[in-house]
Amino acid sequence: MQEFDGFRETFNSIGDIATIDDQACFIRNARAILKWGNITLCLKDWGRMTPSQLHAQICDIKVRLDPACADTEDLRQFKYMGSGYSKIYSALIPGLPIYDSRVACALACLVRLYRQDAGLHRMPPLLDLGMPKGRGNVGGRCTMPAIRYGQKARYAKANLQFAWLMQGLTADPGDFSNLPESRRADAVQSALFMLGYERLASDAVVKHR
């Protein structure tokens, strides 16, 4: 996450995308994030835009995916979305976590255990975010409905809903309370990345209270 902080700082230092140099720096930083996340994505569309067009596009994305003020009804025809874009947007937008297949797989396991503990036979709609395709769900071990390729608005909505869920998780941080408040979301997210490697057993969550 220290490396990811560097990506955030670079985006902040660029500010408005007003010149070709700004655009080149912005795309170079975005590609560094993709490399960090082991994602293959060329960002050709962003390279073909003028600086002002890219600036307008990024401003629109930041408004639509800002957890503080976003509306899931305003995500129709959302164009640039996927696990790679989620990582870029997380560095761009305060409070927006990464939502990729590994995070989604960990979440699916935790939701399954929550349903088991609560005796719920159906998935609560607000926890049914969907499973992006990717390496995190090898063998189909996670049971959320898939977010298919091309369902960009649905993916954007899931990412936004996950941001709100993370706010709830970090409001009651448990063992993460020893961290500064500004780092708790990153810590929970990192934990989900690691949990997402395996399907959690039915007795994986132990309640102490």
PDB file of C-alpha atoms in Angstrom:
ATOM      1  CA  MET A   1       0.000   0.000   0.000  1.00  0.00           C
ATOM      2  CA  GLN A   2       2.991   2.302   0.346  1.00  0.00           C
ATOM      3  CA  GLU A   3       3.551   1.858  -3.378  1.00  0.00           C
ATOM      4  CA  PHE A   4      -0.142   2.542  -4.007  1.00  0.00           C
ATOM      5  CA  ASP A   5       0.134   5.738  -1.965  1.00  0.00           C
ATOM      6  CA  GLY A   6       2.738   6.856  -4.495  1.00  0.00           C
ATOM      7  CA  PHE A   7       0.206   6.419  -7.306  1.00  0.00           C
ATOM      8  CA  ARG A   8      -2.303   8.516  -5.371  1.00  0.00           C
ATOM      9  CA  GLU A   9       0.250  11.247  -4.779  1.00  0.00           C
ATOM     10  CA  THR A  10       1.192  11.317  -8.475  1.00  0.00           C
ATOM     11  CA  PHE A  11      -2.428  11.792  -9.548  1.00  0.00           C
ATOM     12  CA  ASN A  12      -2.817  14.579  -6.970  1.00  0.00           C
ATOM     13  CA  SER A  13       0.328  16.306  -8.202  1.00  0.00           C
ATOM     14  CA  ILE A  14      -0.869  16.232 -11.830  1.00  0.00           C
ATOM     15  CA  GLY A  15      -4.150  17.943 -10.947  1.00  0.00           C
ATOM     16  CA  ASP A  16      -6.055  19.139 -14.011  1.00  0.00           C
ATOM     17  CA  ILE A  17      -5.140  17.444 -17.278  1.00  0.00           C
ATOM     18  CA  ALA A  18      -4.473  20.631 -19.238  1.00  0.00           C
ATOM     19  CA  THR A  19      -1.530  19.776 -21.498  1.00  0.00           C
ATOM     20  CA  ILE A  20      -0.178  16.855 -23.510  1.00  0.00           C
ATOM     21  CA  ASP A  21       2.496  16.416 -20.849  1.00  0.00           C
ATOM     22  CA  ASP A  22      -0.191  16.225 -18.143  1.00  0.00           C
ATOM     23  CA  GLN A  23      -2.009  13.611 -20.197  1.00  0.00           C
ATOM     24  CA  ALA A  24       1.157  11.573 -20.713  1.00  0.00           C
ATOM     25  CA  CYS A  25       1.946  11.673 -16.984  1.00  0.00           C
ATOM     26  CA  PHE A  26      -1.607  10.695 -16.090  1.00  0.00           C
ATOM     27  CA  ILE A  27      -1.651   7.705 -18.448  1.00  0.00           C
ATOM     28  CA  ARG A  28       1.860   6.656 -17.406  1.00  0.00           C
ATOM     29  CA  ASN A  29       0.761   6.592 -13.758  1.00  0.00           C
ATOM     30  CA  ALA A  30      -2.407   4.680 -14.659  1.00  0.00           C
ATOM     31  CA  ARG A  31      -0.338   2.088 -16.522  1.00  0.00           C
ATOM     32  CA  ALA A  32       1.990   1.759 -13.521  1.00  0.00           C
ATOM     33  CA  ILE A  33      -1.081   0.919 -11.419  1.00  0.00           C
ATOM     34  CA  LEU A  34      -2.105  -1.731 -13.937  1.00  0.00           C
ATOM     35  CA  LYS A  35       1.374  -3.232 -13.793  1.00  0.00           C
ATOM     36  CA  TRP A  36       1.190  -3.187  -9.971  1.00  0.00           C
ATOM     37  CA  GLY A  37      -2.094  -5.112 -10.224  1.00  0.00           C
ATOM     38  CA  ASN A  38      -0.798  -7.511 -12.909  1.00  0.00           C
ATOM     39  CA  ILE A  39      -3.478  -6.281 -15.321  1.00  0.00           C
ATOM     40  CA  THR A  40      -3.186  -6.156 -19.107  1.00  0.00           C
ATOM     41  CA  LEU A  41      -4.995  -3.031 -20.308  1.00  0.00           C
ATOM     42  CA  CYS A  42      -3.681  -0.590 -22.902  1.00  0.00           C
ATOM     43  CA  LEU A  43      -5.802   2.544 -22.212  1.00  0.00           C
ATOM     44  CA  LYS A  44      -5.731   3.307 -25.944  1.00  0.00           C
ATOM     45  CA  ASP A  45      -8.952   5.342 -25.810  1.00  0.00           C
ATOM     46  CA  TRP A  46      -7.505   7.672 -23.191  1.00  0.00           C
ATOM     47  CA  GLY A  47      -4.377   8.127 -25.318  1.00  0.00           C
ATOM     48  CA  ARG A  48      -6.433   9.111 -28.366  1.00  0.00           C
ATOM     49  CA  MET A  49      -8.325  11.844 -26.500  1.00  0.00           C
ATOM     50  CA  THR A  50      -7.195  15.447 -26.314  1.00  0.00           C
ATOM     51  CA  PRO A  51      -6.078  16.592 -22.844  1.00  0.00           C
ATOM     52  CA  SER A  52      -9.350  18.465 -22.351  1.00  0.00           C
ATOM     53  CA  GLN A  53     -11.411  15.449 -23.395  1.00  0.00           C
ATOM     54  CA  LEU A  54      -9.553  13.162 -20.998  1.00  0.00           C
ATOM     55  CA  HIS A  55      -9.887  15.747 -18.223  1.00  0.00           C
ATOM     56  CA  ALA A  56     -13.656  15.921 -18.771  1.00  0.00           C
ATOM     57  CA  GLN A  57     -13.876  12.117 -18.822  1.00  0.00           C
ATOM     58  CA  ILE A  58     -11.942  11.748 -15.575  1.00  0.00           C
ATOM     59  CA  CYS A  59     -13.946  14.508 -13.864  1.00  0.00           C
ATOM     60  CA  ASP A  60     -17.161  12.710 -14.826  1.00  0.00           C
ATOM     61  CA  ILE A  61     -15.846   9.401 -13.469  1.00  0.00           C
ATOM     62  CA  LYS A  62     -14.767  11.021 -10.199  1.00  0.00           C
ATOM     63  CA  VAL A  63     -18.228  12.489  -9.658  1.00  0.00           C
ATOM     64  CA  ARG A  64     -20.099   9.315 -10.560  1.00  0.00           C
ATOM     65  CA  LEU A  65     -17.970   7.061  -8.333  1.00  0.00           C
ATOM     66  CA  ASP A  66     -17.409   9.383  -5.364  1.00  0.00           C
ATOM     67  CA  PRO A  67     -18.817   7.406  -2.400  1.00  0.00           C
ATOM     68  CA  ALA A  68     -19.645  10.662  -0.608  1.00  0.00           C
ATOM     69  CA  CYS A  69     -22.180  11.828  -3.190  1.00  0.00           C
ATOM     70  CA  ALA A  70     -22.632   9.186  -5.929  1.00  0.00           C
ATOM     71  CA  ASP A  71     -25.991   7.791  -7.029  1.00  0.00           C
ATOM     72  CA  THR A  72     -26.180   4.243  -8.402  1.00  0.00           C
ATOM     73  CA  GLU A  73     -28.970   5.404 -10.735  1.00  0.00           C
ATOM     74  CA  ASP A  74     -26.447   7.685 -12.471  1.00  0.00           C
ATOM     75  CA  LEU A  75     -24.290   4.847 -13.805  1.00  0.00           C
ATOM     76  CA  ARG A  76     -26.144   4.034 -17.016  1.00  0.00           C
ATOM     77  CA  GLN A  77     -23.814   3.810 -20.031  1.00  0.00           C
ATOM     78  CA  PHE A  78     -20.750   3.890 -17.779  1.00  0.00           C
ATOM     79  CA  LYS A  79     -18.011   3.257 -20.316  1.00  0.00           C
ATOM     80  CA  TYR A  80     -14.660   2.443 -18.693  1.00  0.00           C
ATOM     81  CA  MET A  81     -14.963  -0.243 -16.021  1.00  0.00           C
ATOM     82  CA  GLY A  82     -13.273  -3.494 -15.048  1.00  0.00           C
ATOM     83  CA  SER A  83     -10.777  -4.762 -12.489  1.00  0.00           C
ATOM     84  CA  GLY A  84      -7.977  -2.650 -13.981  1.00  0.00           C
ATOM     85  CA  TYR A  85     -10.062   0.510 -14.034  1.00  0.00           C
ATOM     86  CA  SER A  86     -11.212  -0.178 -10.470  1.00  0.00           C
ATOM     87  CA  LYS A  87      -7.586  -0.072  -9.349  1.00  0.00           C
ATOM     88  CA  ILE A  88      -6.981   3.211 -11.215  1.00  0.00           C
ATOM     89  CA  TYR A  89     -10.142   4.787  -9.796  1.00  0.00           C
ATOM     90  CA  SER A  90      -9.202   3.702  -6.275  1.00  0.00           C
ATOM     91  CA  ALA A  91      -6.024   5.791  -6.592  1.00  0.00           C
ATOM     92  CA  LEU A  92      -8.019   8.698  -8.037  1.00  0.00           C
ATOM     93  CA  ILE A  93     -11.083   8.828  -5.790  1.00  0.00           C
ATOM     94  CA  PRO A  94     -10.827   9.084  -1.977  1.00  0.00           C
ATOM     95  CA  GLY A  95     -12.852   6.387  -0.255  1.00  0.00           C
ATOM     96  CA  LEU A  96     -13.282   4.166  -3.326  1.00  0.00           C
ATOM     97  CA  PRO A  97     -11.769   0.713  -2.705  1.00  0.00           C
ATOM     98  CA  ILE A  98     -10.629  -1.762  -5.350  1.00  0.00           C
ATOM     99  CA  TYR A  99     -13.308  -4.280  -6.308  1.00  0.00           C
ATOM    100  CA  ASP A 100     -11.822  -7.138  -8.298  1.00  0.00           C
ATOM    101  CA  SER A 101     -12.360 -10.888  -8.442  1.00  0.00           C
ATOM    102  CA  ARG A 102     -10.196 -11.674  -5.413  1.00  0.00           C
ATOM    103  CA  VAL A 103     -11.858  -9.084  -3.179  1.00  0.00           C
ATOM    104  CA  ALA A 104     -15.259 -10.216  -4.461  1.00  0.00           C
ATOM    105  CA  CYS A 105     -14.405 -13.847  -3.721  1.00  0.00           C
ATOM    106  CA  ALA A 106     -13.454 -13.042  -0.130  1.00  0.00           C
ATOM    107  CA  LEU A 107     -16.630 -10.991   0.259  1.00  0.00           C
ATOM    108  CA  ALA A 108     -18.739 -13.827  -1.187  1.00  0.00           C
ATOM    109  CA  CYS A 109     -17.297 -16.200   1.413  1.00  0.00           C
ATOM    110  CA  LEU A 110     -17.978 -13.783   4.261  1.00  0.00           C
ATOM    111  CA  VAL A 111     -21.528 -13.183   3.037  1.00  0.00           C
ATOM    112  CA  ARG A 112     -22.078 -16.953   2.841  1.00  0.00           C
ATOM    113  CA  LEU A 113     -20.914 -17.343   6.459  1.00  0.00           C
ATOM    114  CA  TYR A 114     -23.078 -14.391   7.526  1.00  0.00           C
ATOM    115  CA  ARG A 115     -26.136 -15.985   5.901  1.00  0.00           C
ATOM    116  CA  GLN A 116     -25.302 -19.298   7.556  1.00  0.00           C
ATOM    117  CA  ASP A 117     -25.001 -17.655  10.981  1.00  0.00           C
ATOM    118  CA  ALA A 118     -28.163 -15.562  10.531  1.00  0.00           C
ATOM    119  CA  GLY A 119     -30.209 -18.432   9.105  1.00  0.00           C
ATOM    120  CA  LEU A 120     -30.958 -16.544   5.882  1.00  0.00           C
ATOM    121  CA  HIS A 121     -32.021 -18.689   2.920  1.00  0.00           C
ATOM    122  CA  ARG A 122     -31.766 -15.895   0.375  1.00  0.00           C
ATOM    123  CA  MET A 123     -28.995 -13.477  -0.451  1.00  0.00           C
ATOM    124  CA  PRO A 124     -29.691  -9.971   0.946  1.00  0.00           C
ATOM    125  CA  PRO A 125     -29.919  -7.794  -2.219  1.00  0.00           C
ATOM    126  CA  LEU A 126     -27.520  -5.146  -0.875  1.00  0.00           C
ATOM    127  CA  LEU A 127     -24.829  -7.823  -0.384  1.00  0.00           C
ATOM    128  CA  ASP A 128     -25.344  -9.409  -3.800  1.00  0.00           C
ATOM    129  CA  LEU A 129     -22.685  -7.339  -5.570  1.00  0.00           C
ATOM    130  CA  GLY A 130     -21.694  -9.821  -8.250  1.00  0.00           C
ATOM    131  CA  MET A 131     -18.460 -11.593  -9.131  1.00  0.00           C
ATOM    132  CA  PRO A 132     -16.115 -10.009 -11.704  1.00  0.00           C
ATOM    133  CA  LYS A 133     -14.329 -12.441 -13.949  1.00  0.00           C
ATOM    134  CA  GLY A 134     -10.677 -13.035 -13.132  1.00  0.00           C
ATOM    135  CA  ARG A 135      -8.070 -15.158 -11.423  1.00  0.00           C
ATOM    136  CA  GLY A 136      -9.720 -14.718  -8.035  1.00  0.00           C
ATOM    137  CA  ASN A 137     -12.482 -17.178  -8.848  1.00  0.00           C
ATOM    138  CA  VAL A 138     -10.511 -20.055 -10.354  1.00  0.00           C
ATOM    139  CA  GLY A 139     -12.708 -23.133 -10.519  1.00  0.00           C
ATOM    140  CA  GLY A 140     -15.862 -21.160  -9.784  1.00  0.00           C
ATOM    141  CA  ARG A 141     -15.433 -21.602  -6.009  1.00  0.00           C
ATOM    142  CA  CYS A 142     -17.331 -18.371  -5.243  1.00  0.00           C
ATOM    143  CA  THR A 143     -21.070 -18.360  -5.688  1.00  0.00           C
ATOM    144  CA  MET A 144     -22.093 -14.770  -6.390  1.00  0.00           C
ATOM    145  CA  PRO A 145     -23.690 -14.271  -9.833  1.00  0.00           C
ATOM    146  CA  ALA A 146     -21.070 -13.315 -12.406  1.00  0.00           C
ATOM    147  CA  ILE A 147     -20.588  -9.771 -13.679  1.00  0.00           C
ATOM    148  CA  ARG A 148     -20.209 -10.573 -17.366  1.00  0.00           C
ATOM    149  CA  TYR A 149     -17.893  -8.789 -19.761  1.00  0.00           C
ATOM    150  CA  GLY A 150     -19.642  -5.673 -21.050  1.00  0.00           C
ATOM    151  CA  GLN A 151     -21.742  -5.119 -17.916  1.00  0.00           C
ATOM    152  CA  LYS A 152     -19.804  -1.979 -17.089  1.00  0.00           C
ATOM    153  CA  ALA A 153     -22.632  -0.134 -15.349  1.00  0.00           C
ATOM    154  CA  ARG A 154     -23.295  -3.148 -13.146  1.00  0.00           C
ATOM    155  CA  TYR A 155     -19.589  -3.383 -12.291  1.00  0.00           C
ATOM    156  CA  ALA A 156     -19.454   0.331 -11.433  1.00  0.00           C
ATOM    157  CA  LYS A 157     -22.510  -0.055  -9.198  1.00  0.00           C
ATOM    158  CA  ALA A 158     -20.903  -3.022  -7.412  1.00  0.00           C
ATOM    159  CA  ASN A 159     -17.723  -1.021  -6.821  1.00  0.00           C
ATOM    160  CA  LEU A 160     -19.744   1.842  -5.363  1.00  0.00           C
ATOM    161  CA  GLN A 161     -21.810  -0.467  -3.144  1.00  0.00           C
ATOM    162  CA  PHE A 162     -18.590  -2.082  -1.942  1.00  0.00           C
ATOM    163  CA  ALA A 163     -17.276   1.366  -0.998  1.00  0.00           C
ATOM    164  CA  TRP A 164     -20.309   1.931   1.214  1.00  0.00           C
ATOM    165  CA  LEU A 165     -19.944  -1.528   2.728  1.00  0.00           C
ATOM    166  CA  MET A 166     -16.298  -0.780   3.511  1.00  0.00           C
ATOM    167  CA  GLN A 167     -17.374   2.376   5.331  1.00  0.00           C
ATOM    168  CA  GLY A 168     -19.474   0.188   7.599  1.00  0.00           C
ATOM    169  CA  LEU A 169     -16.665  -2.311   8.118  1.00  0.00           C
ATOM    170  CA  THR A 170     -14.150   0.361   9.088  1.00  0.00           C
ATOM    171  CA  ALA A 171     -16.643   2.122  11.367  1.00  0.00           C
ATOM    172  CA  ASP A 172     -16.389  -0.974  13.605  1.00  0.00           C
ATOM    173  CA  PRO A 173     -12.787  -1.953  12.819  1.00  0.00           C
ATOM    174  CA  GLY A 174     -12.170  -4.658  15.430  1.00  0.00           C
ATOM    175  CA  ASP A 175      -8.486  -5.639  15.344  1.00  0.00           C
ATOM    176  CA  PHE A 176      -7.803  -2.810  12.874  1.00  0.00           C
ATOM    177  CA  SER A 177      -8.584  -0.193  15.551  1.00  0.00           C
ATOM    178  CA  ASN A 178      -4.857   0.055  16.346  1.00  0.00           C
ATOM    179  CA  LEU A 179      -4.320   1.648  12.930  1.00  0.00           C
ATOM    180  CA  PRO A 180      -4.877   5.317  12.066  1.00  0.00           C
ATOM    181  CA  GLU A 181      -8.433   5.822  10.812  1.00  0.00           C
ATOM    182  CA  SER A 182      -7.125   6.873   7.388  1.00  0.00           C
ATOM    183  CA  ARG A 183      -5.403   3.480   6.942  1.00  0.00           C
ATOM    184  CA  ARG A 184      -8.163   1.130   8.061  1.00  0.00           C
ATOM    185  CA  ALA A 185      -9.882   0.796   4.685  1.00  0.00           C
ATOM    186  CA  ASP A 186      -6.557  -0.098   3.070  1.00  0.00           C
ATOM    187  CA  ALA A 187      -5.919  -2.655   5.818  1.00  0.00           C
ATOM    188  CA  VAL A 188      -9.333  -4.307   5.464  1.00  0.00           C
ATOM    189  CA  GLN A 189      -8.967  -4.343   1.689  1.00  0.00           C
ATOM    190  CA  SER A 190      -5.514  -5.935   1.919  1.00  0.00           C
ATOM    191  CA  ALA A 191      -6.943  -8.596   4.223  1.00  0.00           C
ATOM    192  CA  LEU A 192      -9.688  -9.323   1.693  1.00  0.00           C
ATOM    193  CA  PHE A 193      -7.074  -9.686  -1.042  1.00  0.00           C
ATOM    194  CA  MET A 194      -5.381 -12.414   0.990  1.00  0.00           C
ATOM    195  CA  LEU A 195      -8.637 -14.134   2.005  1.00  0.00           C
ATOM    196  CA  GLY A 196      -9.645 -14.213  -1.649  1.00  0.00           C
ATOM    197  CA  TYR A 197      -7.080 -16.908  -2.458  1.00  0.00           C
ATOM    198  CA  GLU A 198      -9.115 -19.685  -0.819  1.00  0.00           C
ATOM    199  CA  ARG A 199     -12.719 -20.606  -0.168  1.00  0.00           C
ATOM    200  CA  LEU A 200     -13.314 -20.039   3.540  1.00  0.00           C
ATOM    201  CA  ALA A 201     -14.409 -23.055   5.555  1.00  0.00           C
ATOM    202  CA  SER A 202     -17.743 -22.995   7.378  1.00  0.00           C
ATOM    203  CA  ASP A 203     -15.987 -22.492  10.733  1.00  0.00           C
ATOM    204  CA  ALA A 204     -13.566 -19.822   9.483  1.00  0.00           C
ATOM    205  CA  VAL A 205     -15.144 -16.918  11.399  1.00  0.00           C
ATOM    206  CA  VAL A 206     -14.873 -17.039  15.177  1.00  0.00           C
ATOM    207  CA  LYS A 207     -16.970 -14.510  17.088  1.00  0.00           C
ATOM    208  CA  HIS A 208     -15.571 -13.142  20.306  1.00  0.00           C
ATOM    209  CA  ARG A 209     -18.639 -11.096  21.256  1.00  0.00           C
TER     210      ARG A 209
END
